[in-house]
Structures are given as structure tokens and as C-alpha cells.
Amino acid sequence: MKENYDEYKQVVEDHLLDFIPNIDAKSGTLYESMKYSLTAGGKRLRPVLLLAACEFAGRDSNVALPYACALEYIHTYSLIHDDLPAMDDDELRRGKPTNHMVYGPGIATLAGDGLLNTAFEVMYKNLFLCFDDPAELKRRINAAYVISKGAGVRGMIAGQVSDIESENRECSREMLDYIHLNKTSALIRCAVEAGLYLGGAEDSVMRDMMRYAENLGLAFQIADDILDVRGNAGEMGKKTGEDEKNAKVTYVSLHGMEASEKRLHELTENAVAAIADYYDNAEFFRNLVLKLEKRTY
Amino acid sequence: MKENYDEYKQVVEDHLLDFIPNIDAKSGTLYESMKYSLTAGGKRLRPVLLLAACEFAGRDSNVALPYACALEYIHTYSLIHDDLPAMDDDELRRGKPTNHMVYGPGIATLAGDGLLNTAFEVMYKNLFLCFDDPAELKRRINAAYVISKGAGVRGMIAGQVSDIESENRECSREMLDYIHLNKTSALIRCAVEAGLYLGGAEDSVMRDMMRYAENLGLAFQIADDILDVRGNAGEMGKKTGEDEKNAKVTYVSLHGMEASEKRLHELTENAVAAIADYYDNAEFFRNLVLKLEKRTY
């Protein structure tokens, strides 16, 4: 496995545009708008997790690269649509004007659609390369399927709908957990799961690592809610205090800051405990979740 | 093959909701909004073509049903997004309020995303059922891949972007052909192609039928442009004269009504000629394109 997060991140950034199909110059704006959001920075957490999980399972992550990029296309489309005037109406993302501020909401909607469609197109195309290897074919189909589920109407999209609906109205703790589990955590979980499938992980490893991913995903969202209250806008590249302004229920607004930090710490410990059996090999994943607890951007 | 269009259409309508995953009641609005647009009627042209092409190639169309429905999910999502305030801002579709008029533009955006994602999820899931049959697996992967291409950034989405960009500005005949070829025709072509793959069609049949589909797709768009000028709003379930109001360039506005009708007739004849070798078996497809030339809604 690579030594640190930034090495995986660099691989993702170097190849992120490689899998976008050649778009006719007559639709040049489509390509420009997709590229604009793809190259606007970000942590690349999901593709990094996917590549690392594949190597953790014992296989070179080259095979996982199209899936890692596809997952980042899906994450990026969800941000573009989330920022639209029809949704959160955000003007800034990662320190840059949001997609619709540059290209208008019509093109931004289509750029999002294009990224989602491309993600699946890339993963289908990638099946053609291994028709003679049924075991490999099965791994790839499993990976693509869990990504489609995590991103879909029983995953991320379900969470986004409930998130919109919970604005400006009473939201129970149970509902907030449901939103977090789907809106953010689903894509993080499927990143790990897809990477493990591609790496050919055994069932027991899969089980432990998914417990890790479950805790990581929830920790990530709570860390995000905490950051929105006390983060530094300059470091984060977006406004803070947006959740309060938008009357969004967050873990912090519902449980308070102290309880949020306590829960974040618990989830971090659970994640670390889930992979304790792999002490020598899981340093990357342990560091990642520990760093997340302390993150400032 | 079934005797007429409506028999295939009935099969599609009967099973259209069968492949939508069980959505948690906490995201019930997501399911409601997807269902609203899916069950709002329509010609079901694309799924009907897919089923019929599969049977034309000699195979029962049951195997093609998930793909036919997935294609209608994609078509439906494209209509929902197309109608959004950020795009065409239409209030009426098939005689009913558009999705965003009922559920708001945020949920409508997500309902569209959900339908697109579900289409691909369904087609991935369907691969698990034939792991032991490599030939069948290959047919299904081919079908899913051509659908993802037709719907994507070198197909339908490319056409939509260029369509938006051509509003209120000079649009060449070449550009209009490009828009038609992608915005409408791409999905019609891939319906036929996917059905033929699933049916296991031979190369020569594939070639002839794709020539048919090419001409059908272009004929369909020109017929649509003609109808927008002279159609009956009541019969069509949407306003007519919308293209002129939106300053949209159409085949009619660029070439005139007479030339449009002539071109529609030519394309119809080309489509019929392409499948002349299959006189006994291709009656369904011949009738379909001939009826299209005369359609009033």
C-alpha cells in the first residue's frame, strides 16, 4: 500500500479526466462545465478510499482506477446539483464560484447529469476488457453494482430528498441519523466496498472493513457539522455557518457541540477497533479516521 | 412478434414500476415524484422499440423487459430535467402539471437523478442472474453499454446542451442536425440496438435495422417540430407553438414547412427501404414509421 493519503490523491488527480469520453466540440460547454467542477479540488476521499481498499485486499490499485474516478464523478455531480438554486443555492464551493454561477443552472444541471451518466458508462465499458476472465468480471460487476446502489434511491439520493424535506421543520434524531447514513455515509461505504470487491477481499475482511467504513462515514458527517460551526471559511473554501442560515438541522444543532464531539470520538474509536486485527496492514485506514477527528478544513 | 404497438406498450405500462427498488418510507416523496412522472402516460416509444427489436431478432422479449423499463426511466428523467425552471420552464407535460410544479424544483431534480441512477442500477443487477452463461452476460453488457452511451455525453445530454446554447442565437442547419441526432435520435437508436443485442441479432440484421433506426429517429424529431406548429394542444396534452415562443430553432423554422414535410417523407421511405429484406417479419417496424409520418399527437 502507498504510504500516505496524498499519494493516492495524486493518482486520482492525475487520471481524473482520463475516463471522460471524447465529447464533440459542438457540445464543448458540456465538457468545460464537467471539467470545471472535477478539477476544482476537494479531498478526493471517496476515490482514495476505493483505491486503498483495493490494495488493502492485496491487489494493485490500477485495476480500480476507473471505478475510483467514476465514484468521484458521482460525488461531483451530487455537489453540482446540491448547489443549484433549486436546492441549496450556494454560490461558492471549494473557494470557487459554483458550477451554475459560471455556466448557468441549465448547463449545470446537464453537467451533473453528464457526470452521473459517464460514471456508469465508464464502468460498463470496463467490463468488456475481461470477458475471458469470469472471476474478474464478477468482481467488477459487484463493484459497479454497489456503487450504483450507494449513489441511488436507497442511498445518497434518498438522503438528499429527506435532507431537503427536513428543512424548516421538526426533524427527529432518528430522521437525522437516516439522512446522514444515506446522504454522506452511503457513498463512503460503497467506496470501501467496491475497492474490496475489486481487490478480491475475503468475507471476513469485508465484514470488518465495512464496520470500519460505517463508522467512518458517520464520523465524517458529524465532523462536517462541527466544522460548519467552528471552521475557518478561508481554510475551507466555503462559507461557514451555512447550515444555521439555511435552517438545516445538523448533529450539532440537535445534540449540541459537546455531545457531537463525544459521538465523533466514539465513532472514531469504533472504526479503529473494527480493523484492530489488521494492525500491520491497516495503518492507512487508522490514520485516516484519526486525522478526520482533528480536521480543520 | 406481437401484432401491434399497443400490445408492447401495455407490457411496458404493466411492469414499469416493477424495477424501482424499495425506497425507504422516510424518503417517500422521492418514490412518489418518480412514480408521478413515470405513470403520466406517453407513447413509450423507446421501450416498445427495444422489446420489439428483441423479438424481431428471434427471442422472447421477457429478457428485455428490465432494459426497456430502464430506458423509459432515462427518457422520463430527461423530460423532468428538461421541464425545470432552469431549462425549458414548462408547466404542463402530457396534460398534467410537470414534476416540479407538483413537488418543487429541488425534489424534481432529485427525482430525475433517481430515475437515471435506477436505470443503471437495474441493468447491473440484471447481470447477476446470468453469471453462468457467458454469451448471455455479453449480450446484456452490450445492451447496457449502448444505452449508457446513447443517454450520455456523446448522445442525448450532448444534444440537450447544444439545444440550450442554440436558443436566441444563430443556429446553422448543420448544428440543428447535430442537435436532433443527439437529443432525440440517440435514445431511439440505442433502444433498437439494445433490443437487437438482447435478441442475439446477427451482424447483417443489426446493420440494416440500425439504418432503419437512424432514419426513424430523425423522422421522429421532424414530425415533432411539425406538430408543434400545427398540432392540436388538446390531443397532445401540452401547449403548441412553444418552440416559437421559446425562440427555439426547429426544422420547420429553419427549412420551412414544405421542406420539412418533404424531408419527413424521405426519411420514412429510407427507413422502410432499410428493412425491405425482412418483408415478412418487419411489418411492425414498417407500420410504426409509416404511422409516425401521419401522427397528430
XYZ file of C-alpha atoms in Angstrom:
594
model
C 0.000 0.000 0.000
C 1.061 3.565 -0.562
C 2.433 5.377 2.457
C 0.026 8.230 2.775
C -3.215 9.796 1.704
C -1.659 12.328 -0.642
C -0.068 9.642 -2.783
C -3.466 8.118 -3.542
C -4.939 11.560 -4.003
C -2.288 12.413 -6.565
C -3.096 9.277 -8.570
C -6.763 10.301 -8.636
C -5.990 13.868 -9.693
C -3.592 12.687 -12.401
C -6.188 10.436 -14.021
C -9.497 12.073 -13.202
C -10.170 13.295 -16.733
C -8.845 10.155 -18.466
C -12.183 8.379 -18.448
C -14.394 11.187 -19.740
C -15.448 10.197 -23.281
C -14.433 12.401 -26.201
C -17.199 14.957 -26.335
C -17.955 16.579 -29.693
C -16.660 20.155 -29.937
C -20.242 21.196 -30.748
C -21.036 20.383 -27.115
C -17.791 21.886 -25.839
C -19.502 23.714 -22.991
C -20.650 20.383 -21.584
C -17.068 19.185 -21.338
C -15.876 22.510 -19.939
C -18.510 22.583 -17.225
C -17.890 18.966 -16.192
C -14.142 19.583 -16.121
C -14.589 22.820 -14.180
C -16.161 21.059 -11.224
C -13.992 17.946 -11.456
C -10.795 19.971 -11.246
C -11.991 22.390 -8.563
C -10.101 20.494 -5.876
C -11.547 18.653 -2.916
C -10.324 15.910 -0.647
C -10.968 13.059 -3.117
C -11.885 10.992 -0.064
C -14.132 8.509 -1.879
C -11.765 7.554 -4.724
C -8.816 7.441 -2.308
C -10.759 5.041 -0.078
C -11.624 2.880 -3.064
C -8.018 2.616 -4.269
C -6.690 2.000 -0.761
C -9.314 -0.673 -0.054
C -8.357 -2.484 -3.251
C -4.673 -2.502 -2.229
C -5.590 -3.441 1.333
C -7.237 -6.536 -0.096
C -3.930 -7.326 -1.773
C -4.212 -6.176 -5.339
C -2.589 -3.383 -7.317
C -4.967 -0.433 -7.455
C -4.530 0.128 -11.201
C -7.487 -2.145 -11.827
C -9.590 0.043 -9.533
C -8.740 3.403 -11.121
C -11.774 3.640 -13.468
C -14.057 2.868 -10.513
C -12.339 5.427 -8.285
C -12.777 8.101 -10.948
C -16.377 7.057 -11.626
C -17.112 7.455 -7.930
C -15.608 10.944 -7.933
C -17.795 11.791 -10.969
C -20.816 10.740 -8.918
C -19.704 12.740 -5.886
C -19.045 15.791 -8.087
C -22.427 15.569 -9.838
C -24.126 15.425 -6.439
C -22.321 18.617 -5.365
C -23.248 20.451 -8.602
C -26.924 19.551 -8.217
C -26.834 20.255 -4.466
C -25.532 23.769 -5.094
C -28.243 24.637 -7.661
C -30.663 27.493 -6.953
C -33.408 24.848 -6.822
C -31.561 23.107 -3.977
C -29.105 24.804 -1.539
C -28.478 27.820 -3.793
C -24.779 28.055 -2.949
C -22.519 30.495 -4.744
C -19.190 29.199 -3.531
C -17.673 25.715 -3.397
C -14.053 24.977 -2.577
C -13.237 28.673 -2.843
C -14.562 28.961 -6.399
C -17.889 30.041 -7.870
C -20.229 27.047 -8.089
C -20.911 25.459 -11.480
C -24.210 27.229 -12.079
C -22.682 30.620 -11.205
C -20.290 30.132 -14.126
C -22.382 28.173 -16.668
C -25.944 28.919 -15.601
C -28.336 26.481 -13.894
C -29.422 24.743 -17.122
C -25.928 23.707 -18.178
C -25.034 22.941 -14.547
C -27.987 20.537 -14.325
C -26.817 18.809 -17.513
C -23.164 18.766 -16.404
C -24.339 16.889 -13.316
C -26.425 14.507 -15.408
C -23.428 14.029 -17.694
C -21.109 13.131 -14.828
C -23.572 10.628 -13.364
C -24.160 9.005 -16.745
C -20.428 8.938 -17.503
C -19.691 7.180 -14.224
C -21.890 4.256 -15.252
C -20.769 4.325 -18.882
C -17.125 4.025 -17.767
C -17.891 1.077 -15.507
C -19.850 -0.756 -18.237
C -17.092 -0.172 -20.757
C -14.607 -1.582 -18.303
C -16.421 -4.933 -18.341
C -15.514 -5.521 -21.981
C -11.857 -5.827 -21.060
C -12.278 -9.012 -19.050
C -14.808 -11.179 -20.860
C -12.362 -14.081 -20.769
C -11.919 -13.930 -17.017
C -15.212 -14.771 -15.241
C -13.802 -14.170 -11.747
C -12.559 -10.710 -12.677
C -15.837 -9.953 -14.449
C -17.724 -10.836 -11.286
C -15.525 -8.587 -9.138
C -16.107 -5.658 -11.467
C -19.838 -6.181 -11.698
C -20.037 -6.367 -7.913
C -18.068 -3.143 -7.590
C -20.217 -1.293 -10.123
C -23.410 -2.579 -8.547
C -22.555 -1.493 -5.008
C -21.616 1.946 -6.341
C -24.940 2.216 -8.186
C -26.766 1.211 -5.006
C -24.856 3.599 -2.744
C -25.459 6.520 -5.091
C -29.089 5.657 -5.722
C -32.590 5.907 -4.373
C -31.804 3.682 -1.389
C -28.577 5.592 -0.770
C -27.327 9.082 -1.433
C -30.354 10.371 -3.337
C -32.728 9.157 -0.614
C -30.668 11.109 1.921
C -30.742 14.252 -0.185
C -34.518 14.141 -0.542
C -35.031 13.732 3.205
C -32.485 16.479 3.826
C -34.468 18.931 1.674
C -37.717 17.882 3.284
C -36.364 18.333 6.799
C -35.512 21.997 6.197
C -37.599 24.415 8.200
C -39.466 21.688 10.019
C -39.123 19.495 13.073
C -36.532 16.765 12.491
C -36.210 13.843 14.898
C -32.856 12.377 15.877
C -33.867 9.196 14.117
C -34.530 11.119 10.908
C -31.221 12.958 11.142
C -29.392 9.634 11.549
C -31.234 8.348 8.491
C -30.205 11.415 6.478
C -26.550 11.091 7.490
C -26.499 7.372 6.870
C -27.678 7.944 3.314
C -26.646 11.402 2.207
C -22.961 11.165 3.095
C -22.211 7.781 4.522
C -23.651 5.653 1.705
C -21.093 6.815 -0.845
C -18.220 6.438 1.630
C -19.321 2.903 2.481
C -19.639 1.886 -1.153
C -16.185 3.335 -1.901
C -14.666 0.883 0.565
C -16.916 -1.983 -0.508
C -16.215 -1.527 -4.229
C -12.480 -1.342 -3.567
C -12.617 -4.535 -1.512
C -14.545 -6.372 -4.236
C -12.041 -5.263 -6.860
C -9.198 -6.372 -4.610
C -10.818 -9.770 -4.124
C -11.140 -9.448 -0.333
C -12.246 -12.429 1.724
C -15.600 -12.349 3.506
C -14.141 -11.807 6.978
C -12.009 -8.894 5.808
C -15.032 -7.478 4.006
C -17.094 -7.678 7.195
C -14.519 -5.940 9.413
C -13.727 -3.271 6.875
C -17.408 -2.486 6.327
C -17.779 -1.941 10.058
C -14.865 0.470 9.769
C -16.496 2.230 6.786
C -19.839 2.514 8.569
C -18.238 4.328 11.493
C -16.019 6.417 9.231
C -18.992 7.600 7.172
C -20.951 8.751 10.206
C -17.862 10.333 11.777
C -17.242 12.231 8.547
C -20.689 13.835 8.579
C -20.502 14.814 12.247
C -17.021 16.277 11.724
C -18.542 18.262 8.846
C -21.365 19.586 11.017
C -18.874 20.588 13.714
C -16.699 22.326 11.123
C -19.624 24.302 9.777
C -19.978 25.884 13.203
C -16.368 26.482 14.132
C -14.379 26.046 10.905
C -12.383 28.766 9.226
C -14.058 29.905 5.980
C -10.717 30.709 4.352
C -9.282 27.250 5.021
C -12.490 25.504 3.958
C -13.070 27.455 0.741
C -16.754 27.870 1.504
C -18.838 29.884 3.887
C -19.292 28.585 7.421
C -22.484 28.957 9.391
C -24.420 27.977 6.243
C -26.331 25.214 7.982
C -27.710 27.652 10.531
C -28.546 30.210 7.843
C -30.388 27.580 5.803
C -32.211 26.397 8.911
C -30.620 22.973 8.384
C -30.795 20.503 11.190
C -27.338 19.150 11.962
C -25.906 16.830 14.553
C -24.665 19.883 16.417
C -27.963 21.766 16.344
C -29.866 18.699 17.540
C -27.435 17.261 20.104
C -25.201 20.216 20.996
C -21.465 20.642 20.455
C -20.304 18.618 23.430
C -22.370 15.563 22.579
C -21.302 15.882 18.930
C -17.630 15.807 19.821
C -18.216 12.872 22.128
C -20.036 10.957 19.399
C -17.318 11.757 16.872
C -14.744 10.376 19.279
C -16.804 7.202 19.841
C -17.239 6.589 16.136
C -13.512 7.107 15.604
C -12.711 4.560 18.298
C -15.203 2.092 16.846
C -13.638 2.477 13.414
C -10.160 1.862 14.780
C -11.377 -1.147 16.773
C -13.047 -2.676 13.706
C -9.702 -3.061 11.968
C -7.594 -3.930 15.013
C -6.957 -7.432 13.670
C -5.072 -6.000 10.733
C -2.725 -3.881 12.786
C 0.241 -4.147 10.429
C -1.632 -3.552 7.216
C -4.340 -1.081 8.216
C -2.200 1.870 9.225
C -3.514 3.928 6.320
C -7.134 3.476 7.384
C -6.373 4.012 11.070
C -4.527 7.263 10.349
C -7.294 8.449 8.081
C -10.058 8.246 10.642
C -7.845 9.603 13.442
C -6.898 12.586 11.276
C -10.540 13.152 10.436
C -11.369 13.695 14.098
C -8.880 16.564 14.215
C -9.555 18.046 10.786
C -9.892 21.789 10.412
C -10.981 22.009 6.769
C -43.799 -10.834 -32.537
C -46.813 -9.128 -31.085
C -49.329 -7.822 -33.552
C -49.376 -4.159 -32.770
C -47.791 -1.283 -30.942
C -50.333 -1.190 -28.136
C -49.602 -4.753 -27.067
C -45.964 -3.884 -26.401
C -46.982 -0.620 -24.814
C -49.277 -2.475 -22.422
C -46.429 -4.759 -21.347
C -44.301 -1.702 -20.579
C -47.049 0.013 -18.606
C -47.820 -3.166 -16.664
C -44.220 -3.562 -15.482
C -42.855 -0.029 -15.421
C -42.726 0.213 -11.633
C -41.529 -3.361 -11.064
C -37.854 -2.492 -11.218
C -37.838 0.537 -8.931
C -36.008 -0.535 -5.741
C -37.870 -0.477 -2.436
C -37.402 3.073 -1.247
C -37.486 3.706 2.498
C -40.730 5.342 3.644
C -38.589 8.146 5.106
C -37.867 9.156 1.509
C -41.429 8.512 0.372
C -41.619 11.749 -1.592
C -38.777 10.532 -3.783
C -40.753 7.460 -4.770
C -43.954 9.470 -5.241
C -42.294 12.005 -7.516
C -40.571 9.339 -9.624
C -43.813 7.402 -9.918
C -45.761 10.557 -10.770
C -43.760 11.190 -13.911
C -43.386 7.525 -14.843
C -47.120 6.978 -14.809
C -48.073 10.239 -16.513
C -48.589 8.480 -19.822
C -46.657 8.959 -23.025
C -46.091 6.889 -26.121
C -43.480 4.574 -24.533
C -41.796 4.589 -27.940
C -38.299 3.728 -26.719
C -39.174 0.700 -24.552
C -41.599 -0.557 -27.200
C -38.850 -0.359 -29.809
C -36.475 -2.216 -27.508
C -38.909 -5.068 -26.847
C -39.907 -5.327 -30.489
C -36.275 -5.331 -31.665
C -35.501 -8.175 -29.271
C -38.390 -10.236 -30.631
C -37.503 -9.275 -34.197
C -34.086 -10.840 -33.569
C -35.917 -14.009 -32.595
C -36.043 -14.051 -28.829
C -38.849 -13.685 -26.322
C -38.916 -10.133 -25.062
C -39.192 -11.106 -21.388
C -35.429 -10.997 -21.113
C -35.501 -7.424 -22.441
C -38.093 -6.059 -20.028
C -35.683 -4.643 -17.392
C -33.794 -2.859 -20.167
C -36.989 -1.488 -21.727
C -38.061 -0.092 -18.361
C -34.587 1.275 -17.624
C -34.704 3.113 -20.942
C -38.064 4.632 -20.065
C -36.618 5.728 -16.698
C -33.872 7.522 -18.612
C -36.329 9.129 -21.032
C -38.532 10.208 -18.122
C -35.648 11.714 -16.144
C -34.636 13.701 -19.230
C -38.159 15.122 -19.504
C -38.272 16.059 -15.798
C -34.950 17.896 -16.022
C -35.872 19.438 -19.384
C -39.051 20.912 -17.904
C -37.259 22.511 -14.915
C -37.323 26.309 -14.479
C -33.548 26.222 -15.082
C -34.168 24.642 -18.503
C -37.384 24.975 -20.578
C -39.542 26.061 -17.618
C -42.603 24.107 -18.767
C -45.670 23.862 -16.590
C -47.517 21.161 -18.489
C -46.444 17.784 -19.807
C -48.816 15.173 -21.218
C -51.763 17.202 -19.962
C -50.570 17.197 -16.353
C -48.545 19.647 -14.261
C -44.852 18.963 -14.682
C -42.945 17.269 -11.862
C -41.503 20.474 -10.395
C -44.937 22.144 -10.412
C -46.107 19.400 -8.044
C -43.004 18.602 -5.974
C -40.866 21.728 -6.369
C -37.692 22.047 -8.448
C -35.391 20.561 -5.771
C -37.257 17.276 -5.454
C -37.848 17.221 -9.224
C -34.101 17.468 -9.826
C -33.536 14.561 -7.431
C -36.407 12.514 -8.898
C -34.639 12.846 -12.265
C -31.300 11.866 -10.746
C -33.021 8.949 -9.043
C -34.526 7.663 -12.278
C -31.211 7.894 -14.133
C -29.363 6.135 -11.329
C -32.060 3.473 -11.040
C -31.850 2.708 -14.751
C -28.209 1.745 -14.409
C -28.703 0.012 -11.059
C -31.388 -2.202 -12.617
C -29.175 -3.143 -15.531
C -26.221 -4.000 -13.263
C -28.407 -6.090 -11.012
C -29.663 -7.969 -14.024
C -26.134 -9.191 -14.771
C -26.035 -11.269 -11.589
C -28.723 -13.535 -12.958
C -26.584 -14.943 -15.752
C -23.080 -15.387 -14.409
C -23.108 -18.980 -15.601
C -23.937 -18.054 -19.172
C -21.099 -16.013 -20.729
C -22.939 -15.476 -24.035
C -25.978 -14.084 -22.267
C -23.784 -11.971 -20.000
C -22.127 -10.455 -23.063
C -25.477 -9.637 -24.688
C -26.672 -7.887 -21.543
C -23.462 -5.925 -21.062
C -23.614 -4.818 -24.695
C -27.214 -3.698 -24.278
C -26.476 -1.754 -21.082
C -23.401 -0.157 -22.603
C -25.142 1.106 -25.745
C -27.913 2.551 -23.567
C -25.350 4.332 -21.366
C -23.670 5.732 -24.482
C -26.900 6.854 -26.134
C -28.063 8.615 -22.981
C -24.687 10.144 -22.250
C -22.324 12.974 -23.059
C -21.824 11.779 -26.638
C -25.558 11.244 -27.024
C -28.686 12.720 -25.520
C -27.004 15.014 -22.982
C -24.723 16.474 -25.660
C -27.800 17.288 -27.730
C -29.545 18.944 -24.792
C -26.560 21.176 -24.065
C -26.319 22.311 -27.686
C -30.079 22.821 -27.764
C -29.905 25.194 -24.780
C -26.952 27.014 -26.258
C -28.642 27.496 -29.620
C -31.576 29.364 -28.076
C -31.766 33.017 -29.040
C -28.805 32.815 -31.366
C -27.986 31.946 -34.964
C -28.180 28.159 -35.469
C -26.797 26.580 -38.643
C -28.519 23.685 -40.377
C -25.503 21.559 -39.525
C -25.876 22.405 -35.835
C -29.592 21.659 -35.897
C -28.906 18.250 -37.447
C -26.345 17.625 -34.716
C -28.863 18.550 -32.021
C -31.549 16.276 -33.480
C -29.134 13.422 -33.981
C -28.217 13.528 -30.316
C -31.087 14.998 -28.345
C -33.843 12.738 -29.686
C -32.396 10.265 -32.109
C -29.624 8.854 -29.901
C -32.037 7.288 -27.423
C -34.248 5.906 -30.197
C -31.244 4.353 -31.927
C -29.950 2.767 -28.741
C -33.414 1.370 -27.969
C -33.278 -0.622 -31.204
C -29.609 -1.536 -30.776
C -30.031 -2.735 -27.191
C -33.058 -4.826 -28.187
C -31.139 -6.397 -31.050
C -28.199 -7.251 -28.788
C -30.512 -8.847 -26.253
C -32.214 -10.780 -29.020
C -28.863 -12.007 -30.317
C -29.237 -10.478 -33.788
C -26.706 -11.275 -36.492
C -24.409 -8.540 -37.786
C -26.247 -8.066 -41.079
C -29.605 -7.695 -39.331
C -28.011 -5.303 -36.870
C -26.684 -3.178 -39.749
C -29.989 -2.952 -41.619
C -32.028 -2.293 -38.503
C -29.670 0.431 -37.347
C -30.141 2.159 -40.706
C -33.868 1.939 -40.041
C -33.434 3.350 -36.528
C -31.268 6.211 -37.759
C -33.976 7.328 -40.169
C -36.753 6.723 -37.669
C -35.023 8.859 -35.048
C -34.602 11.840 -37.351
C -38.136 11.434 -38.741
C -39.480 11.442 -35.195
C -37.899 14.788 -34.364
C -39.064 16.455 -37.588
C -42.581 15.116 -37.052
C -42.384 16.650 -33.571
C -41.338 20.036 -34.941
C -44.174 19.945 -37.488
C -46.654 19.030 -34.757
C -45.557 21.917 -32.561
C -46.682 24.275 -35.319
C -49.894 22.618 -36.419
C -50.772 20.135 -33.706
C -53.840 20.257 -31.515
C -52.928 21.185 -27.920
C -55.815 19.172 -26.515
C -54.789 15.987 -28.299
C -51.118 16.474 -27.435
C -51.561 17.306 -23.762
C -49.112 20.186 -23.951
C -49.086 23.644 -25.426
C -48.290 24.060 -29.101
C -46.325 26.952 -30.551
C -43.876 26.573 -27.643
C -40.843 26.344 -29.889
C -41.615 29.700 -31.465
C -42.342 31.275 -28.078
C -39.028 29.990 -26.685
C -37.232 31.212 -29.813
C -36.188 27.601 -30.420
C -34.785 26.781 -33.799
C -36.632 23.831 -35.297
C -36.508 22.014 -38.591
C -39.611 23.939 -39.606
C -38.283 27.370 -38.630
C -35.010 26.755 -40.450
C -36.218 24.940 -43.565
C -39.900 25.880 -43.816
C -42.957 23.627 -43.576
C -42.874 22.331 -47.129
C -39.250 21.216 -46.972
C -39.868 19.688 -43.541
C -42.715 17.535 -44.811
C -40.640 16.501 -47.798
C -37.723 15.523 -45.568
C -40.026 13.601 -43.220
C -41.351 11.673 -46.201
C -37.829 10.903 -47.436
C -36.697 9.655 -44.053
C -39.799 7.477 -43.796
C -39.067 5.949 -47.183
C -35.433 5.369 -46.234
C -36.492 3.639 -43.045
C -38.893 1.371 -44.916
C -36.251 0.593 -47.563
C -33.668 -0.321 -44.916
C -35.762 -3.248 -43.733
C -37.150 -4.315 -47.122
C -35.235 -7.616 -46.937
C -37.274 -8.659 -43.935
C -40.629 -8.071 -45.515
C -42.459 -10.853 -43.700
C -41.061 -10.155 -40.265
C -40.697 -6.369 -40.175
C -44.314 -5.364 -40.515
C -44.315 -3.903 -37.009
C -41.403 -1.590 -37.731
C -42.750 -0.623 -41.180
C -46.144 0.297 -39.730
C -44.549 2.243 -36.922
C -42.612 4.619 -39.136
C -45.467 4.985 -41.630
C -47.862 5.856 -38.828
C -45.364 8.346 -37.446
C -45.461 10.334 -40.668
C -49.193 10.821 -40.208
C -49.274 11.294 -36.442
C -51.366 14.053 -34.964
C -50.307 13.878 -31.294
